[in-house]
Short mmCIF file of C-alpha atoms in Angstrom, two decimals:
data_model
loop_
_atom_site.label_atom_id
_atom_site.label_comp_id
_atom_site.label_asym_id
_atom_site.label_seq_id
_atom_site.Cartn_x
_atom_site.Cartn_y
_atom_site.Cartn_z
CA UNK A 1 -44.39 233.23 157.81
CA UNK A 2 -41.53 232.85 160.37
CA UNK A 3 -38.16 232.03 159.28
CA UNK A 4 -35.70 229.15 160.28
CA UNK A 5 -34.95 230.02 164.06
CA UNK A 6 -31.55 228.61 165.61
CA UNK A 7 -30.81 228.92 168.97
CA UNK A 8 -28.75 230.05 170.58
CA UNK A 9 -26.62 232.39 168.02
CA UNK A 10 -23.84 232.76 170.00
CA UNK A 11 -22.03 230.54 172.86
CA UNK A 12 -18.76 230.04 173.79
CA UNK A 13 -17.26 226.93 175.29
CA UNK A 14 -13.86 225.51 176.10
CA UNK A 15 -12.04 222.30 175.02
CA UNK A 16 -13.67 218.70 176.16
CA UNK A 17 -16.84 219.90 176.78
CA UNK A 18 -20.07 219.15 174.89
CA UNK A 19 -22.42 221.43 172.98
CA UNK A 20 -26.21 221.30 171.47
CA UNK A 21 -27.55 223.63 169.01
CA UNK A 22 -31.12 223.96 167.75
CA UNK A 23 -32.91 224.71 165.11
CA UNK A 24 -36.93 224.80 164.43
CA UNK A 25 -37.58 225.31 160.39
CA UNK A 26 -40.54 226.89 158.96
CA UNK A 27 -44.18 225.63 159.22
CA UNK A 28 -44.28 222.34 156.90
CA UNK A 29 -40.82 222.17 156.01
CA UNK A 30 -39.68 218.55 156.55
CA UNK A 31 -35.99 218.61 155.98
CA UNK A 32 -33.38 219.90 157.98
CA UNK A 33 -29.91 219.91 156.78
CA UNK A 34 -26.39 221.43 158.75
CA UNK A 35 -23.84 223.42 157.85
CA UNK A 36 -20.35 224.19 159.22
CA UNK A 37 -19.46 227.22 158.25
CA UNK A 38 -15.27 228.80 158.58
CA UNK A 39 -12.99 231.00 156.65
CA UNK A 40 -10.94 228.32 155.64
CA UNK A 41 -13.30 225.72 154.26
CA UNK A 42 -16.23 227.49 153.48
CA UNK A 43 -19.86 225.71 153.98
CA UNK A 44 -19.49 221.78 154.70
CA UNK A 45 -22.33 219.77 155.02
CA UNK A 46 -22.95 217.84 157.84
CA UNK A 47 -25.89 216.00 158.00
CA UNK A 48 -29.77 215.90 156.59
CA UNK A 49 -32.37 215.04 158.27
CA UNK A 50 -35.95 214.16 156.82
CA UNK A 51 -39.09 212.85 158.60
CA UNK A 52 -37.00 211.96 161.93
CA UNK A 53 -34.15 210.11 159.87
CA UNK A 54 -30.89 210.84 159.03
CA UNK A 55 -31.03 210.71 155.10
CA UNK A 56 -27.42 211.72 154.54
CA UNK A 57 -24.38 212.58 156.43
CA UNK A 58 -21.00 214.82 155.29
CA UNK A 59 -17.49 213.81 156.52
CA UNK A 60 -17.45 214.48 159.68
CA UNK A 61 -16.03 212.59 162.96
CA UNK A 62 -18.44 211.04 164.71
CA UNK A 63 -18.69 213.41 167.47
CA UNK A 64 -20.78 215.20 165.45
CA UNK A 65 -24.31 214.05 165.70
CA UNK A 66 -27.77 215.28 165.30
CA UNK A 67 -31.80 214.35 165.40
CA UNK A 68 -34.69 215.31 164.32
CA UNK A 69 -38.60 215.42 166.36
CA UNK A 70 -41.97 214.78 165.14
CA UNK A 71 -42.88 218.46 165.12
CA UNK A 72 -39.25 218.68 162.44
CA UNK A 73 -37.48 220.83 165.03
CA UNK A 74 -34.10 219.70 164.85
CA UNK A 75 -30.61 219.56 167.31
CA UNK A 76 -27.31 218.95 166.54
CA UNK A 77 -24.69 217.96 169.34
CA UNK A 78 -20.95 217.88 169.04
CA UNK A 79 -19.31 216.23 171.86
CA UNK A 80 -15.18 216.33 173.52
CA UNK A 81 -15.17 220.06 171.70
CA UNK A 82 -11.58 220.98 170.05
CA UNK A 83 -10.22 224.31 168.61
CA UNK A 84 -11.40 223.55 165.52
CA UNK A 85 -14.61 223.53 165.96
CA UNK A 86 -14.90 226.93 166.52
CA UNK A 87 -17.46 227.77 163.67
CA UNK A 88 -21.00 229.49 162.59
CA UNK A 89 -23.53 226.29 162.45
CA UNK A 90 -25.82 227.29 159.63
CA UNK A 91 -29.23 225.19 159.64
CA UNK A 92 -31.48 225.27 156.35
CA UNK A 93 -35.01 224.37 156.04
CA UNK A 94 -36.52 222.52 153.05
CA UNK A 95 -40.43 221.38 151.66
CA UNK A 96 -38.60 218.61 150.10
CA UNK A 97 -35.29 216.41 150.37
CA UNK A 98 -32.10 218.17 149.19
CA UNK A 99 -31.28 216.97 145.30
CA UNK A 100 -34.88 217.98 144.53
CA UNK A 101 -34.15 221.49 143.66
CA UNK A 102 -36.41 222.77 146.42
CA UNK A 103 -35.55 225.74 148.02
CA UNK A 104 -33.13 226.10 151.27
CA UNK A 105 -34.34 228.68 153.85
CA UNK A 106 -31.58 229.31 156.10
CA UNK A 107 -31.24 230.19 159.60
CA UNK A 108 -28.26 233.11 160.43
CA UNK A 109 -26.27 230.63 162.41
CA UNK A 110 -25.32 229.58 166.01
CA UNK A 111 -21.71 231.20 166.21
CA UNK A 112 -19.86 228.18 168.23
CA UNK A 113 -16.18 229.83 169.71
CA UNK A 114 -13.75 227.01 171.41
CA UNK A 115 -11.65 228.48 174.07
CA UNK B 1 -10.37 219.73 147.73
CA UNK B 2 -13.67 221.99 146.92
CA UNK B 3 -15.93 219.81 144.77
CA UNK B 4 -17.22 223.09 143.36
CA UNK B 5 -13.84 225.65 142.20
CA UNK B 6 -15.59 229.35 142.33
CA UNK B 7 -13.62 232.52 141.18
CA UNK B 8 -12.43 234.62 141.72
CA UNK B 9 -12.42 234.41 145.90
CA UNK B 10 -12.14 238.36 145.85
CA UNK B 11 -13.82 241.26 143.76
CA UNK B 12 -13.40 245.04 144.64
CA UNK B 13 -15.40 247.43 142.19
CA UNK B 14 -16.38 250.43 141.65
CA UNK B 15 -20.90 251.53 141.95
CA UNK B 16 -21.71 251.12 137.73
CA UNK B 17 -19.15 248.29 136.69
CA UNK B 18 -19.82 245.11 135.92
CA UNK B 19 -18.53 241.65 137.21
CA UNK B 20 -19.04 237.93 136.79
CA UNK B 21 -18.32 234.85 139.02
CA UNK B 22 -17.87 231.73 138.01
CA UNK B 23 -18.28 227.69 139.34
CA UNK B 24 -16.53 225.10 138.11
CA UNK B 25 -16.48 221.36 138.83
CA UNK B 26 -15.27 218.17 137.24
CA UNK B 27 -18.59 216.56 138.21
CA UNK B 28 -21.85 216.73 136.87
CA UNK B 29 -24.87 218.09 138.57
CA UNK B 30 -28.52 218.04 138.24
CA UNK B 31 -28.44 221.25 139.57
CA UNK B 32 -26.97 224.30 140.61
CA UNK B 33 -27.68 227.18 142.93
CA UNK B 34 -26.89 230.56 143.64
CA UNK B 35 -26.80 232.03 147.21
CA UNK B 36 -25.68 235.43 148.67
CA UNK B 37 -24.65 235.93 152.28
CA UNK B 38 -24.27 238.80 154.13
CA UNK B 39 -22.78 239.55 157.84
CA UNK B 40 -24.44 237.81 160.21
CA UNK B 41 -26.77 236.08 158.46
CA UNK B 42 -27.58 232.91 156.24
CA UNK B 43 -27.22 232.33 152.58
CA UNK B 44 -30.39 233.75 150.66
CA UNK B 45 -31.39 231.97 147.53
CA UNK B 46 -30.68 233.95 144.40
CA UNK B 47 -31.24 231.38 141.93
CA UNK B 48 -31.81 227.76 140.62
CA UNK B 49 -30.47 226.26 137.24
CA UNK B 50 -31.52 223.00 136.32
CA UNK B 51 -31.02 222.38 132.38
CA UNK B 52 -27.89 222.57 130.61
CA UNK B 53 -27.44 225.73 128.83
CA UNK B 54 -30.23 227.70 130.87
CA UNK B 55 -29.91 231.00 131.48
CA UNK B 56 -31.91 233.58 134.03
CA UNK B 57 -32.18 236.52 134.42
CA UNK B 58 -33.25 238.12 137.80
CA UNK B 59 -32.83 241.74 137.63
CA UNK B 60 -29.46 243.07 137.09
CA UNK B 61 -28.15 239.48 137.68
CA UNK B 62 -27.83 236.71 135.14
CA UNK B 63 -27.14 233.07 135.87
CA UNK B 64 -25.81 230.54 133.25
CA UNK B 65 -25.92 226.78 133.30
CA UNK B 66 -22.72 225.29 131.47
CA UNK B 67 -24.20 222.94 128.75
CA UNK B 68 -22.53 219.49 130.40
CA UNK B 69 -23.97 220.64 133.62
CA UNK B 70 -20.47 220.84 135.13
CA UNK B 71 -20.14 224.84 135.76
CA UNK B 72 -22.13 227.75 136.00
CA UNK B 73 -21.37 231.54 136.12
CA UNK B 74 -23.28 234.39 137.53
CA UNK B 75 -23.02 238.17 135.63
CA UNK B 76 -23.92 241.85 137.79
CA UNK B 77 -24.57 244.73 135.46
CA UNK B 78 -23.83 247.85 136.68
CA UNK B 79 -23.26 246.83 140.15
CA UNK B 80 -24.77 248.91 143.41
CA UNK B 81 -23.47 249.04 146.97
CA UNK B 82 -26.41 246.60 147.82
CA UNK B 83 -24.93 243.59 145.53
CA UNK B 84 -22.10 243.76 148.35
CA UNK B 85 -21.99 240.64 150.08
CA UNK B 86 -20.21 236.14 149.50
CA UNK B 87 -21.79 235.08 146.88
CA UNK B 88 -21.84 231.03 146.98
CA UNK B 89 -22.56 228.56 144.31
CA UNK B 90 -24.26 225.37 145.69
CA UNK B 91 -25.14 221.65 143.69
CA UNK B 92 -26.19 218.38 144.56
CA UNK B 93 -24.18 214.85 143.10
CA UNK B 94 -25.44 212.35 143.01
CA UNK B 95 -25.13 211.19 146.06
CA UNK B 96 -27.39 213.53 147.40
CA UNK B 97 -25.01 215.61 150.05
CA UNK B 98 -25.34 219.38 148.89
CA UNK B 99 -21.64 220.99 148.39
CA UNK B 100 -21.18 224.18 148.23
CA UNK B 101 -18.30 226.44 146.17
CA UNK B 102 -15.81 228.70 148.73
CA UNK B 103 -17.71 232.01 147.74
CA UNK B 104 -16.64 234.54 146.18
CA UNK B 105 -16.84 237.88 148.42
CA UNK B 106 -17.71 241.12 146.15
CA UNK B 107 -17.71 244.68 147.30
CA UNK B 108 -19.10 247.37 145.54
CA UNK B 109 -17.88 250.53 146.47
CA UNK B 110 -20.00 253.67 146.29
#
């Protein structure tokens, strides 16, 4: 079956500007979580989403934000960019809500750079 | 401040030797997982521990479950240039969010 697919996997921006990533999870799965993803702090959640809600969020600013459709395809959209966003976005896929010890599929990541 | 501690951050070793990898936390979790990354891609489940004291094996790999449910290790026998890659340790509190450990990047050299 087709894997987690995140588009696109690399963009570049510059400082201010806005940014959405996708990501459409395997057949059935209906949980979507984020990851941000950098040398320095490792994998940081960011948000899970389940059935169209947000279930759970990380700590994050609020200019991080993200939604989820009917079909479970899922965007995330981080507004008034800064350096330090720079980043690989990693998306997972899940049959069931993280803490149930279901497996995470992941996508390979939307490499955000910050200019 | 890592919820989950994993060391050490770097292993170099040679194609035959072993190694082990460890996660350590001050919290308790109902479970813990095992990933390994490579370039350009995402994190591939290895593993799942749920019970205190569990161990698995999965090939030349074996994962333990600390008995409080606080820290888990994971052991490579005889390690090949295709066990290269981060290795991350992953758990859910509580409070649902899933943290993961800062990896631990091994290199087996041929």
């Amino acid at each position: 079956k087709a894997g987690v697919t995140q588009t696109p996997r690399y963009l570049i921006k510059t400082r201010g500007q806005q940014v959405t990533l996708s990501c459409s999870p395997i057949s059935g799965h209906r949980s979507v979580s984020w990851y941000q993803q950098t040398p320095g702090q490792g994998l940081q959640f960011l948000f899970e989403y389940f059935s169209e809600t947000q279930r759970n969020k990380g700590n994050f600013p609020g200019r991080f934000s993200g939604r989820q459709f009917s079909n479970s395809r899922s965007e995330m959209n981080v507004s008034t960019l800064e350096l330090g966003d720079s980043a690989l976005y990693l998306c997972a896929s899940s049959l069931t809500r993280l803490g149930n010890t279901g497996e995470l599929f992941f996508g390979e990541g939307s490499r955000l750079t910050v200019l | 401040t890592q919820l989950l501690e994993q060391s050490p951050q770097f292993l170099s070793i040679q194609e035959g030797e072993n190694l082990t990898v460890y996660c350590n936390s001050s919290s308790v979790f109902s479970s813990l997982q095992w990933y390994r990354q490579e370039p350009g891609e995402g994190p591939v489940l290895l593993v799942t521990v749920v019970t205190g004291g569990e161990v698995k094996k999965l090939k030349r790999l074996t994962f333990q479950f600390g008995d409080a449910r606080k820290d888990s290790s994971l052991h490579i026998t005889a390690a090949q240039p295709g066990d290269t890659g981060l290795y991350l340790c992953a758990g859910v509190a509580n409070d649902y969010k899933l943290s993961f450990g800062a990896g631990t990047t091994v290199t087996v050299r041929a």
